[in-house]
PDB file of C-alpha atoms in Angstrom:
ATOM      1  CA  UNK A   1       9.558  12.888  20.363  1.00  0.00           C
ATOM      2  CA  UNK A   2       7.193  11.190  22.767  1.00  0.00           C
ATOM      3  CA  UNK A   3       8.534   7.713  23.591  1.00  0.00           C
ATOM      4  CA  UNK A   4       5.025   6.349  24.076  1.00  0.00           C
ATOM      5  CA  UNK A   5       4.117   7.472  20.550  1.00  0.00           C
ATOM      6  CA  UNK A   6       7.240   5.754  19.195  1.00  0.00           C
ATOM      7  CA  UNK A   7       6.150   2.579  21.002  1.00  0.00           C
ATOM      8  CA  UNK A   8       2.608   2.800  19.615  1.00  0.00           C
ATOM      9  CA  UNK A   9       3.779   3.428  16.054  1.00  0.00           C
ATOM     10  CA  UNK A  10       6.246   0.550  16.158  1.00  0.00           C
ATOM     11  CA  UNK A  11       3.698  -1.693  17.882  1.00  0.00           C
ATOM     12  CA  UNK A  12       1.215  -0.927  15.112  1.00  0.00           C
ATOM     13  CA  UNK A  13       3.828  -1.931  12.571  1.00  0.00           C
ATOM     14  CA  UNK A  14       4.756  -5.180  14.304  1.00  0.00           C
ATOM     15  CA  UNK A  15       1.158  -6.186  14.984  1.00  0.00           C
ATOM     16  CA  UNK A  16      -0.059  -5.560  11.449  1.00  0.00           C
ATOM     17  CA  UNK A  17       2.486  -7.674   9.601  1.00  0.00           C
ATOM     18  CA  UNK A  18       2.666 -11.380   8.901  1.00  0.00           C
ATOM     19  CA  UNK A  19       6.341 -11.342   8.017  1.00  0.00           C
ATOM     20  CA  UNK A  20       9.179  -9.383   9.480  1.00  0.00           C
ATOM     21  CA  UNK A  21      10.067  -7.018   6.668  1.00  0.00           C
ATOM     22  CA  UNK A  22       6.393  -6.399   5.904  1.00  0.00           C
ATOM     23  CA  UNK A  23       6.549  -3.857   8.729  1.00  0.00           C
ATOM     24  CA  UNK A  24       8.802  -1.677   6.589  1.00  0.00           C
ATOM     25  CA  UNK A  25       6.017   0.122   4.654  1.00  0.00           C
ATOM     26  CA  UNK A  26       4.180   0.947   7.872  1.00  0.00           C
ATOM     27  CA  UNK A  27       7.355   2.173   9.576  1.00  0.00           C
ATOM     28  CA  UNK A  28       8.338   4.247   6.555  1.00  0.00           C
ATOM     29  CA  UNK A  29       4.858   5.712   6.271  1.00  0.00           C
ATOM     30  CA  UNK A  30       4.779   6.754   9.921  1.00  0.00           C
ATOM     31  CA  UNK A  31       8.382   7.706  10.654  1.00  0.00           C
ATOM     32  CA  UNK A  32       9.510   9.126   7.292  1.00  0.00           C
ATOM     33  CA  UNK A  33       6.410  10.397   5.518  1.00  0.00           C
ATOM     34  CA  UNK A  34       3.895  11.301   8.236  1.00  0.00           C
ATOM     35  CA  UNK A  35       5.882  12.462  11.274  1.00  0.00           C
ATOM     36  CA  UNK A  36       9.239  13.206   9.562  1.00  0.00           C
ATOM     37  CA  UNK A  37      11.192  11.648  12.430  1.00  0.00           C
ATOM     38  CA  UNK A  38      13.589   9.834  10.094  1.00  0.00           C
ATOM     39  CA  UNK A  39      14.928  10.221   6.594  1.00  0.00           C
ATOM     40  CA  UNK A  40      15.024   7.373   4.087  1.00  0.00           C
ATOM     41  CA  UNK A  41      18.779   7.185   4.677  1.00  0.00           C
ATOM     42  CA  UNK A  42      18.299   6.786   8.450  1.00  0.00           C
ATOM     43  CA  UNK A  43      15.672   4.102   7.821  1.00  0.00           C
ATOM     44  CA  UNK A  44      18.097   2.311   5.481  1.00  0.00           C
ATOM     45  CA  UNK A  45      20.742   2.488   8.193  1.00  0.00           C
ATOM     46  CA  UNK A  46      18.321   1.151  10.809  1.00  0.00           C
ATOM     47  CA  UNK A  47      17.340  -1.778   8.576  1.00  0.00           C
ATOM     48  CA  UNK A  48      20.988  -2.557   7.812  1.00  0.00           C
ATOM     49  CA  UNK A  49      21.924  -2.383  11.501  1.00  0.00           C
ATOM     50  CA  UNK A  50      19.059  -4.677  12.429  1.00  0.00           C
ATOM     51  CA  UNK A  51      19.888  -7.190   9.711  1.00  0.00           C
ATOM     52  CA  UNK A  52      23.641  -7.330  10.403  1.00  0.00           C
ATOM     53  CA  UNK A  53      23.392  -8.496  13.978  1.00  0.00           C
ATOM     54  CA  UNK A  54      22.262 -11.884  15.185  1.00  0.00           C
ATOM     55  CA  UNK A  55      18.691 -12.343  16.263  1.00  0.00           C
ATOM     56  CA  UNK A  56      15.298 -11.759  14.734  1.00  0.00           C
ATOM     57  CA  UNK A  57      14.973  -9.929  11.419  1.00  0.00           C
ATOM     58  CA  UNK A  58      12.559  -7.457  12.997  1.00  0.00           C
ATOM     59  CA  UNK A  59      15.308  -6.208  15.265  1.00  0.00           C
ATOM     60  CA  UNK A  60      15.575  -3.144  13.053  1.00  0.00           C
ATOM     61  CA  UNK A  61      12.598  -1.601  14.889  1.00  0.00           C
ATOM     62  CA  UNK A  62      14.938  -1.102  17.849  1.00  0.00           C
ATOM     63  CA  UNK A  63      17.272   0.895  15.589  1.00  0.00           C
ATOM     64  CA  UNK A  64      14.315   2.877  14.247  1.00  0.00           C
ATOM     65  CA  UNK A  65      13.319   3.692  17.823  1.00  0.00           C
ATOM     66  CA  UNK A  66      16.884   4.743  18.569  1.00  0.00           C
ATOM     67  CA  UNK A  67      17.057   7.088  15.578  1.00  0.00           C
ATOM     68  CA  UNK A  68      13.680   8.579  16.497  1.00  0.00           C
ATOM     69  CA  UNK A  69      14.147   8.942  20.250  1.00  0.00           C
ATOM     70  CA  UNK A  70      17.615   7.929  21.418  1.00  0.00           C
ATOM     71  CA  UNK A  71      18.017   5.231  24.063  1.00  0.00           C
ATOM     72  CA  UNK A  72      14.421   5.598  25.363  1.00  0.00           C
ATOM     73  CA  UNK A  73      13.244   5.213  21.763  1.00  0.00           C
ATOM     74  CA  UNK A  74      15.332   2.048  21.398  1.00  0.00           C
ATOM     75  CA  UNK A  75      13.701   0.638  24.540  1.00  0.00           C
ATOM     76  CA  UNK A  76      10.292   1.521  23.086  1.00  0.00           C
ATOM     77  CA  UNK A  77      11.273  -0.276  19.860  1.00  0.00           C
ATOM     78  CA  UNK A  78      12.368  -3.348  21.795  1.00  0.00           C
ATOM     79  CA  UNK A  79       9.107  -3.388  23.737  1.00  0.00           C
ATOM     80  CA  UNK A  80       7.135  -3.027  20.502  1.00  0.00           C
ATOM     81  CA  UNK A  81       9.107  -5.924  19.039  1.00  0.00           C
ATOM     82  CA  UNK A  82       8.426  -8.316  21.930  1.00  0.00           C
ATOM     83  CA  UNK A  83       4.804  -7.364  22.677  1.00  0.00           C
ATOM     84  CA  UNK A  84       3.310  -9.522  19.870  1.00  0.00           C
ATOM     85  CA  UNK A  85       5.121 -12.569  21.248  1.00  0.00           C
ATOM     86  CA  UNK A  86       3.230 -12.154  24.504  1.00  0.00           C
ATOM     87  CA  UNK A  87      -0.072 -11.782  22.657  1.00  0.00           C
ATOM     88  CA  UNK A  88       0.275 -14.801  20.379  1.00  0.00           C
ATOM     89  CA  UNK A  89      -0.671 -17.451  22.956  1.00  0.00           C
ATOM     90  CA  UNK A  90      -4.100 -15.946  23.740  1.00  0.00           C
ATOM     91  CA  UNK A  91      -4.622 -15.384  20.016  1.00  0.00           C
ATOM     92  CA  UNK A  92      -3.812 -19.012  19.197  1.00  0.00           C
ATOM     93  CA  UNK A  93      -6.155 -20.184  21.915  1.00  0.00           C
ATOM     94  CA  UNK A  94      -8.939 -18.010  20.500  1.00  0.00           C
ATOM     95  CA  UNK A  95      -8.345 -18.958  16.866  1.00  0.00           C
ATOM     96  CA  UNK A  96      -7.825 -22.669  17.530  1.00  0.00           C
ATOM     97  CA  UNK A  97      -9.483 -24.819  14.885  1.00  0.00           C
ATOM     98  CA  UNK A  98     -10.808 -21.807  12.997  1.00  0.00           C
ATOM     99  CA  UNK A  99      -7.414 -21.380  11.326  1.00  0.00           C
ATOM    100  CA  UNK A 100      -7.983 -24.499   9.211  1.00  0.00           C
ATOM    101  CA  UNK A 101     -11.166 -23.127   7.651  1.00  0.00           C
ATOM    102  CA  UNK A 102     -10.735 -22.458   3.890  1.00  0.00           C
ATOM    103  CA  UNK A 103     -12.027 -18.896   4.184  1.00  0.00           C
ATOM    104  CA  UNK A 104      -9.565 -18.062   6.958  1.00  0.00           C
ATOM    105  CA  UNK A 105      -6.716 -19.565   4.899  1.00  0.00           C
ATOM    106  CA  UNK A 106      -7.835 -17.476   1.933  1.00  0.00           C
ATOM    107  CA  UNK A 107      -7.851 -14.314   4.046  1.00  0.00           C
ATOM    108  CA  UNK A 108      -4.352 -15.090   5.336  1.00  0.00           C
ATOM    109  CA  UNK A 109      -3.035 -15.609   1.789  1.00  0.00           C
ATOM    110  CA  UNK A 110      -4.644 -12.358   0.677  1.00  0.00           C
ATOM    111  CA  UNK A 111      -3.090 -10.447   3.555  1.00  0.00           C
ATOM    112  CA  UNK A 112       0.324 -11.942   2.755  1.00  0.00           C
ATOM    113  CA  UNK A 113       0.046 -10.860  -0.888  1.00  0.00           C
ATOM    114  CA  UNK A 114      -1.043  -7.376   0.168  1.00  0.00           C
ATOM    115  CA  UNK A 115       1.944  -7.238   2.526  1.00  0.00           C
ATOM    116  CA  UNK A 116       4.264  -8.211  -0.333  1.00  0.00           C
ATOM    117  CA  UNK A 117       2.873  -5.363  -2.423  1.00  0.00           C
ATOM    118  CA  UNK A 118       3.313  -2.915   0.444  1.00  0.00           C
ATOM    119  CA  UNK A 119       6.856  -4.112   0.988  1.00  0.00           C
ATOM    120  CA  UNK A 120       7.651  -3.539  -2.671  1.00  0.00           C
ATOM    121  CA  UNK A 121       6.140  -0.060  -2.574  1.00  0.00           C
ATOM    122  CA  UNK A 122       8.290   0.858   0.440  1.00  0.00           C
ATOM    123  CA  UNK A 123      11.447  -0.769  -0.912  1.00  0.00           C
ATOM    124  CA  UNK A 124      11.582   1.209  -4.145  1.00  0.00           C
ATOM    125  CA  UNK A 125      12.149   4.641  -2.497  1.00  0.00           C
ATOM    126  CA  UNK A 126      14.671   3.130  -0.093  1.00  0.00           C
ATOM    127  CA  UNK A 127      16.536   1.483  -2.966  1.00  0.00           C
ATOM    128  CA  UNK A 128      16.462   4.761  -4.872  1.00  0.00           C
ATOM    129  CA  UNK A 129      18.205   6.421  -1.928  1.00  0.00           C
ATOM    130  CA  UNK A 130      20.745   3.605  -1.483  1.00  0.00           C
ATOM    131  CA  UNK A 131      21.634   2.814  -5.110  1.00  0.00           C
ATOM    132  CA  UNK A 132      23.733   5.804  -6.109  1.00  0.00           C
ATOM    133  CA  UNK A 133      26.255   4.641  -8.710  1.00  0.00           C
ATOM    134  CA  UNK A 134      27.546   1.918 -10.992  1.00  0.00           C
ATOM    135  CA  UNK A 135      29.095  -0.083  -8.148  1.00  0.00           C
ATOM    136  CA  UNK A 136      25.901  -0.132  -6.095  1.00  0.00           C
ATOM    137  CA  UNK A 137      23.866  -1.147  -9.172  1.00  0.00           C
ATOM    138  CA  UNK A 138      26.322  -4.004  -9.743  1.00  0.00           C
ATOM    139  CA  UNK A 139      26.058  -5.049  -6.084  1.00  0.00           C
ATOM    140  CA  UNK A 140      22.247  -4.928  -6.304  1.00  0.00           C
ATOM    141  CA  UNK A 141      22.078  -7.082  -9.443  1.00  0.00           C
ATOM    142  CA  UNK A 142      24.722  -9.567  -8.269  1.00  0.00           C
ATOM    143  CA  UNK A 143      23.117  -9.900  -4.823  1.00  0.00           C
ATOM    144  CA  UNK A 144      19.669 -10.427  -6.334  1.00  0.00           C
ATOM    145  CA  UNK A 145      21.016 -13.073  -8.704  1.00  0.00           C
ATOM    146  CA  UNK A 146      22.884 -14.853  -5.918  1.00  0.00           C
ATOM    147  CA  UNK A 147      19.825 -14.942  -3.641  1.00  0.00           C
ATOM    148  CA  UNK A 148      17.285 -15.749  -6.355  1.00  0.00           C
ATOM    149  CA  UNK A 149      19.157 -18.346  -8.416  1.00  0.00           C
ATOM    150  CA  UNK A 150      21.534 -20.092  -6.014  1.00  0.00           C
ATOM    151  CA  UNK A 151      21.421 -21.647  -2.586  1.00  0.00           C
ATOM    152  CA  UNK A 152      24.149 -19.409  -1.177  1.00  0.00           C
ATOM    153  CA  UNK A 153      23.461 -18.413   2.413  1.00  0.00           C
ATOM    154  CA  UNK A 154      22.515 -14.761   2.704  1.00  0.00           C
ATOM    155  CA  UNK A 155      25.399 -14.014   5.093  1.00  0.00           C
ATOM    156  CA  UNK A 156      27.873 -14.732   2.272  1.00  0.00           C
ATOM    157  CA  UNK A 157      25.966 -12.445  -0.073  1.00  0.00           C
ATOM    158  CA  UNK A 158      26.041  -9.685   2.554  1.00  0.00           C
ATOM    159  CA  UNK A 159      29.759 -10.180   3.230  1.00  0.00           C
ATOM    160  CA  UNK A 160      30.568 -10.300  -0.497  1.00  0.00           C
ATOM    161  CA  UNK A 161      28.558  -7.139  -1.127  1.00  0.00           C
ATOM    162  CA  UNK A 162      30.314  -5.396   1.736  1.00  0.00           C
ATOM    163  CA  UNK A 163      33.716  -6.471   0.410  1.00  0.00           C
ATOM    164  CA  UNK A 164      32.927  -5.167  -3.088  1.00  0.00           C
ATOM    165  CA  UNK A 165      31.657  -1.904  -1.614  1.00  0.00           C
ATOM    166  CA  UNK A 166      34.781  -1.462   0.491  1.00  0.00           C
ATOM    167  CA  UNK A 167      37.057  -2.336  -2.438  1.00  0.00           C
ATOM    168  CA  UNK A 168      35.303   0.266  -4.560  1.00  0.00           C
ATOM    169  CA  UNK A 169      36.156   2.891  -1.936  1.00  0.00           C
ATOM    170  CA  UNK A 170      39.822   1.885  -1.879  1.00  0.00           C
ATOM    171  CA  UNK A 171      40.263   1.725  -5.646  1.00  0.00           C
TER     172      UNK A 171
END
């Protein structure tokens, strides 16, 4: 796979999202559905690897690049991840006071809602691939409840889910 194409695809994903995981539908569409560079399982693994380590939540694009193109692909993913940070200062200078305009705020809210819908549409096939039995359904429901209805830090939910998953393998 062409490393430059990996960079462009991941750059497109990172530039067109307003939140980190909103890149997931774009990445899945390009890497899994269009170019068949990854499977849903590999994308799940890349997301999990990116979320487990410290650092930004969008770090999973480095793992996606690695799965698609090895170490050069990982470098392309890293470059795609940091490029928007270098572009934000000129963008903020250009936007300036225009960001406070009600129409601009309305457009931003609309784009965020559209991104949430896209994220949901990409998450369902990934969840279908990851949730394979009674234990994983239990982990899914318990994790959702813990995140949605309590103030437990997400690291404890992740560690608890991992512990239950490992215990289910031992038992």
